[in-house]
mmCIF file of C-alpha atoms in Angstrom:
data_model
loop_
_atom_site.group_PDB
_atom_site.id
_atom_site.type_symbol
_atom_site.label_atom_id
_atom_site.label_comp_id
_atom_site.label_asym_id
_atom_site.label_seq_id
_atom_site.Cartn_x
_atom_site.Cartn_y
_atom_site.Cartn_z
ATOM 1 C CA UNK A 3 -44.761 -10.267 12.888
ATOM 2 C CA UNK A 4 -41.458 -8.357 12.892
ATOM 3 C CA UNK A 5 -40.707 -9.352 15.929
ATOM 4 C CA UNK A 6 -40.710 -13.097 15.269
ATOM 5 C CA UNK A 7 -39.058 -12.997 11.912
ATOM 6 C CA UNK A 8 -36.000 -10.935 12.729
ATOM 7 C CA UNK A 9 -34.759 -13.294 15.249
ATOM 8 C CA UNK A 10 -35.699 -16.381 13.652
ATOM 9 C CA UNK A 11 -33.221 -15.061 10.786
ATOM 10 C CA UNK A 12 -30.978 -14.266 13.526
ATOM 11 C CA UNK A 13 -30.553 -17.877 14.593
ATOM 12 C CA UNK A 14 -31.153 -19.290 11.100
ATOM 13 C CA UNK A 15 -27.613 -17.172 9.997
ATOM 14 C CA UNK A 16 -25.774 -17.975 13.825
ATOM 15 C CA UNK A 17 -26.557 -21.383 13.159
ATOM 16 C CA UNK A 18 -25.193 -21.844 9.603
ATOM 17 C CA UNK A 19 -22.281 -20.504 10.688
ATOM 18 C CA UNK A 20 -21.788 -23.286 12.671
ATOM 19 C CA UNK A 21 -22.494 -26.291 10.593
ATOM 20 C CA UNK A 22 -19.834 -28.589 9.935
ATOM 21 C CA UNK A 23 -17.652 -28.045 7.023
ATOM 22 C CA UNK A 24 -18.117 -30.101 4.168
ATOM 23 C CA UNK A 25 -15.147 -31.353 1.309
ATOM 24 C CA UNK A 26 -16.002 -29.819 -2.083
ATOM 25 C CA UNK A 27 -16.957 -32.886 -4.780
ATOM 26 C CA UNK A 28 -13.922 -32.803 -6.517
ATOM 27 C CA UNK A 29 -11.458 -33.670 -3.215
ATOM 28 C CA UNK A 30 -14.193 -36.264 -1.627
ATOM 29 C CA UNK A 31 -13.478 -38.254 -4.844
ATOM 30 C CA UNK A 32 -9.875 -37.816 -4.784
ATOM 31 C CA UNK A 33 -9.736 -39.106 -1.122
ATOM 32 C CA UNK A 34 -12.001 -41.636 -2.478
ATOM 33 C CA UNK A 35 -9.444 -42.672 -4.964
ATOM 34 C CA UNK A 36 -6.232 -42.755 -2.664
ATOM 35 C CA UNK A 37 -7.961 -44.894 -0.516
ATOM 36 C CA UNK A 38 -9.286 -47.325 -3.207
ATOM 37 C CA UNK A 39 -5.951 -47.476 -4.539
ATOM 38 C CA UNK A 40 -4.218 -48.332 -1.379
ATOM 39 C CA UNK A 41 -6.498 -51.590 -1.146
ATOM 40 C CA UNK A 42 -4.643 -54.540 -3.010
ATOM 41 C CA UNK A 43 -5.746 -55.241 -6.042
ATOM 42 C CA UNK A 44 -6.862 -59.556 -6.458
ATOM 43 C CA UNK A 45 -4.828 -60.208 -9.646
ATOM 44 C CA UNK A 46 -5.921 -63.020 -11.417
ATOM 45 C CA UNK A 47 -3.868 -65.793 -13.575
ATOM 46 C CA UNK A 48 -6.208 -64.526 -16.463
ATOM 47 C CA UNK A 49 -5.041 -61.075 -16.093
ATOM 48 C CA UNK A 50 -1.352 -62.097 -16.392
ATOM 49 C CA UNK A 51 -2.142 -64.104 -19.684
ATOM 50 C CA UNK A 52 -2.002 -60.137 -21.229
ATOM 51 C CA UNK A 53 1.750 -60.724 -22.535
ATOM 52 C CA UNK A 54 3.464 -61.892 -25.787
ATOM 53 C CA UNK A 55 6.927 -63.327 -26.378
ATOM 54 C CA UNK A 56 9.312 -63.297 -28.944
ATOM 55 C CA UNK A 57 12.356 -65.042 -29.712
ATOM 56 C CA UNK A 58 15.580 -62.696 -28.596
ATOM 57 C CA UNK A 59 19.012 -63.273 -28.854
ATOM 58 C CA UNK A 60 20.811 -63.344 -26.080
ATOM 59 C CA UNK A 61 24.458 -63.414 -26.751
ATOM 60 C CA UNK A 62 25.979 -63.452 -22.987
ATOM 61 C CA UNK A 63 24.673 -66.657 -22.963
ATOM 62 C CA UNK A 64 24.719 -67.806 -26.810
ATOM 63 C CA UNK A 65 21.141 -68.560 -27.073
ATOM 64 C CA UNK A 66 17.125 -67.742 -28.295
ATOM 65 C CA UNK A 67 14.994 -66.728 -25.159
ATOM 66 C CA UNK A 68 11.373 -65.125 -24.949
ATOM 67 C CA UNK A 69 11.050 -61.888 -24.763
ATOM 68 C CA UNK A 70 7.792 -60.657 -23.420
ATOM 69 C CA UNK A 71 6.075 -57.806 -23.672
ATOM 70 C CA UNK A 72 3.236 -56.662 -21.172
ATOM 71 C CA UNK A 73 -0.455 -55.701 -22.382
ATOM 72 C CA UNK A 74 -1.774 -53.057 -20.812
ATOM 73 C CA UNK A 75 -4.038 -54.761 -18.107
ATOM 74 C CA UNK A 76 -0.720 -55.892 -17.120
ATOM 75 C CA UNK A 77 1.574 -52.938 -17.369
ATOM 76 C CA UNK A 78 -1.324 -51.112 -15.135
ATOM 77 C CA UNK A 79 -0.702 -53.414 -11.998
ATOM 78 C CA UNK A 80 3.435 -52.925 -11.945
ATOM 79 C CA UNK A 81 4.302 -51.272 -8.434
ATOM 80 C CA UNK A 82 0.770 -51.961 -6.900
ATOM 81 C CA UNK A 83 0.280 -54.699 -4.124
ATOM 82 C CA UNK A 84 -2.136 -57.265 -5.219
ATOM 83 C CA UNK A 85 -2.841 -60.222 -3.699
ATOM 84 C CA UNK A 86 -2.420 -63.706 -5.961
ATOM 85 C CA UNK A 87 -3.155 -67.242 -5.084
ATOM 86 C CA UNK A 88 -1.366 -70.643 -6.870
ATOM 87 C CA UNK A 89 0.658 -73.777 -5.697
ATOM 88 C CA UNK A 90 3.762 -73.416 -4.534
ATOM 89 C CA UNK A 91 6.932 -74.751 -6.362
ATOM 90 C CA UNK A 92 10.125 -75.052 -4.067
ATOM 91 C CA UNK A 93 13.237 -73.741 -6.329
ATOM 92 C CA UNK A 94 16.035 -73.816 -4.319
ATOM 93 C CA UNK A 95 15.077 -74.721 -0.412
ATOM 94 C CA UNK A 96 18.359 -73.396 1.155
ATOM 95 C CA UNK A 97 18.162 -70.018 -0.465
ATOM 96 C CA UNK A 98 14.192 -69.806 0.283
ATOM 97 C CA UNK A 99 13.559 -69.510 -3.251
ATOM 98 C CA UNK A 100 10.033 -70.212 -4.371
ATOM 99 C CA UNK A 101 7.433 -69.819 -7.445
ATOM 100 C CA UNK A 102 3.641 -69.321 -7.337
ATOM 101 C CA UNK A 103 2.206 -71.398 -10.288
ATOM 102 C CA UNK A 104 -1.098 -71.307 -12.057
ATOM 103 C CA UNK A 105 -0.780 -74.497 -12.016
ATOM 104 C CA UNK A 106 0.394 -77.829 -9.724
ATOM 105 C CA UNK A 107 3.767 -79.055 -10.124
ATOM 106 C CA UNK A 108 2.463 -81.495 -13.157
ATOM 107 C CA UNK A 109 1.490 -79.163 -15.454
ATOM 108 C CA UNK A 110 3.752 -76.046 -14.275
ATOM 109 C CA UNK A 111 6.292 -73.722 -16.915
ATOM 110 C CA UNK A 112 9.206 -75.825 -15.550
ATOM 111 C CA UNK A 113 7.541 -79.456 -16.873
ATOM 112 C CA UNK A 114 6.323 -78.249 -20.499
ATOM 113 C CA UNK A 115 2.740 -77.717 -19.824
ATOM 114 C CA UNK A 116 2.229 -74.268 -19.559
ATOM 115 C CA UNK A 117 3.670 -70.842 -20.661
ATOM 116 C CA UNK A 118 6.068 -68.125 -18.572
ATOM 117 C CA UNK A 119 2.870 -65.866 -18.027
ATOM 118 C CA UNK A 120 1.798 -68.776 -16.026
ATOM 119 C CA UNK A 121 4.691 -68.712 -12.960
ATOM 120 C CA UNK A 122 5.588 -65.673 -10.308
ATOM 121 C CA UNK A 123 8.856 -65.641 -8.391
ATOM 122 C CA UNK A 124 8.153 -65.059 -5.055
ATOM 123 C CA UNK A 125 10.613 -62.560 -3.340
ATOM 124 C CA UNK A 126 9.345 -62.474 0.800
ATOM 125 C CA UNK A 127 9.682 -60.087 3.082
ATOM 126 C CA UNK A 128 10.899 -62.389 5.880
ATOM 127 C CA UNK A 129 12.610 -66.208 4.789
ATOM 128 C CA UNK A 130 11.600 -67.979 7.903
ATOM 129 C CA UNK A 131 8.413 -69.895 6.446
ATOM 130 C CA UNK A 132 9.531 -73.030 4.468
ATOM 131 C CA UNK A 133 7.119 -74.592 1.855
ATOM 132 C CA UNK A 134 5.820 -77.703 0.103
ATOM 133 C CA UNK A 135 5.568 -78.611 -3.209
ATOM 134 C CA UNK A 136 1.884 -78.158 -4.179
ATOM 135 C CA UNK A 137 0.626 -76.146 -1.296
ATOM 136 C CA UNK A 138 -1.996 -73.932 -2.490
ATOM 137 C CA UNK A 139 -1.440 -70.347 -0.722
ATOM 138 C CA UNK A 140 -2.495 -66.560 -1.251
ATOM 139 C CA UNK A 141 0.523 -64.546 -0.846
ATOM 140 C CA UNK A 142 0.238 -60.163 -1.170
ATOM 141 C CA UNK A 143 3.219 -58.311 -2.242
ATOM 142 C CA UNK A 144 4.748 -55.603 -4.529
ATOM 143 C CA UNK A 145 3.681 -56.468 -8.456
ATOM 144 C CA UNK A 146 6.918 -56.245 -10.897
ATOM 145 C CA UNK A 147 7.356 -56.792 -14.417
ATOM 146 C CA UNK A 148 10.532 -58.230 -15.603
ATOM 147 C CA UNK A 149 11.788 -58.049 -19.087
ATOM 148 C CA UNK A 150 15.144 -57.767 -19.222
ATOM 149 C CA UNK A 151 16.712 -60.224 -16.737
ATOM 150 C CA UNK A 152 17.173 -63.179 -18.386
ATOM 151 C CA UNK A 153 18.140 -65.199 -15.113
ATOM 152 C CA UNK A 154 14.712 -63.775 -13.390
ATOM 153 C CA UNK A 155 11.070 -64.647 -14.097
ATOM 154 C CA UNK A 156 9.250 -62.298 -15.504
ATOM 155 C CA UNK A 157 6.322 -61.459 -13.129
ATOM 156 C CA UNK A 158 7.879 -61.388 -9.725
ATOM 157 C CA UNK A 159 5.825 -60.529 -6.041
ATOM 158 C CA UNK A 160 8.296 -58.421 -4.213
ATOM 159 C CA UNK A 161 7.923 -58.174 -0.458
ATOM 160 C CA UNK A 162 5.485 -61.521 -0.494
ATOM 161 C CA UNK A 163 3.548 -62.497 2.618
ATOM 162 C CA UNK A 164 1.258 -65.085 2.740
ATOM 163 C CA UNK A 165 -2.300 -64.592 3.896
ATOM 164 C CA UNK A 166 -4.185 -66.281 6.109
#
């Protein structure tokens, strides 16, 4: 009987010593984390409703604008890539200067229908792709809030791409 259970402890001990190493709890769900925050986050128009303006005077230019401030569920997303989908509004076609819109050009910020929260300036990472009015499009980018620029929206997607 000795004889078999010494070496089958033997190669029970040899072979634990061998077994792949494993990542304590506490740095599998870090890694976990790092990679789920890498993945762009699919911001809705709904989430970017989390803002409230005031009226601020602006004396550079003599006049009352809106001043927002962010919600939380808002101030959580600045500096993260997300990805956000809308209709395109051209701004300025030789400068390559476009807005995402919650809405189509009919009921956008710029004719009355709807509120700041509801347009993103798009800033792209390459100015080659030109645009029509209306297009629907996802585009990804860099998240940024905007407060204090008064000749700058105030949700703008840095380093935009468009998606296929």
């Amino acid at each position: 009987m000795n004889r078999i259970v010494i070496p089958f402890l033997f190669v029970l001990f040899v072979a634990s010593a061998f077994r792949p190493a494993t990542l304590p709890v506490e740095q599998i769900s870090t890694n976990a984390a790092i990679l789920h925050a890498a993945e762009p986050v699919k911001l809705s128009w709904e989430i970017l409703r989390d803002v409230t303006f005031k009226k601020k005077w602006y004396a550079e230019e003599s006049v009352y604008m809106l001043y927002p401030t962010f919600g939380q569920s808002v101030q959580k997303l600045s500096g993260k890539t997300v990805d956000l989908t809308g209709y395109i509004l051209p701004v300025d076609l030789e400068s390559n200067t476009y807005v995402l819109s919650a809405f189509p050009y009919s009921a956008c910020f710029f004719c009355g229908g709807a509120g700041p929260e509801s347009v993103v300036s798009l800033k792209f990472k390459k100015t080659d792709k030109k645009f029509k009015t209306d297009e629907r499009h996802t585009f990804r980018g860099t998240f940024k809030l905007n407060a204090d620029n008064i000749y700058e929206l105030n949700y703008i997607l840095a380093d935009a791409e468009i998606l296929p």
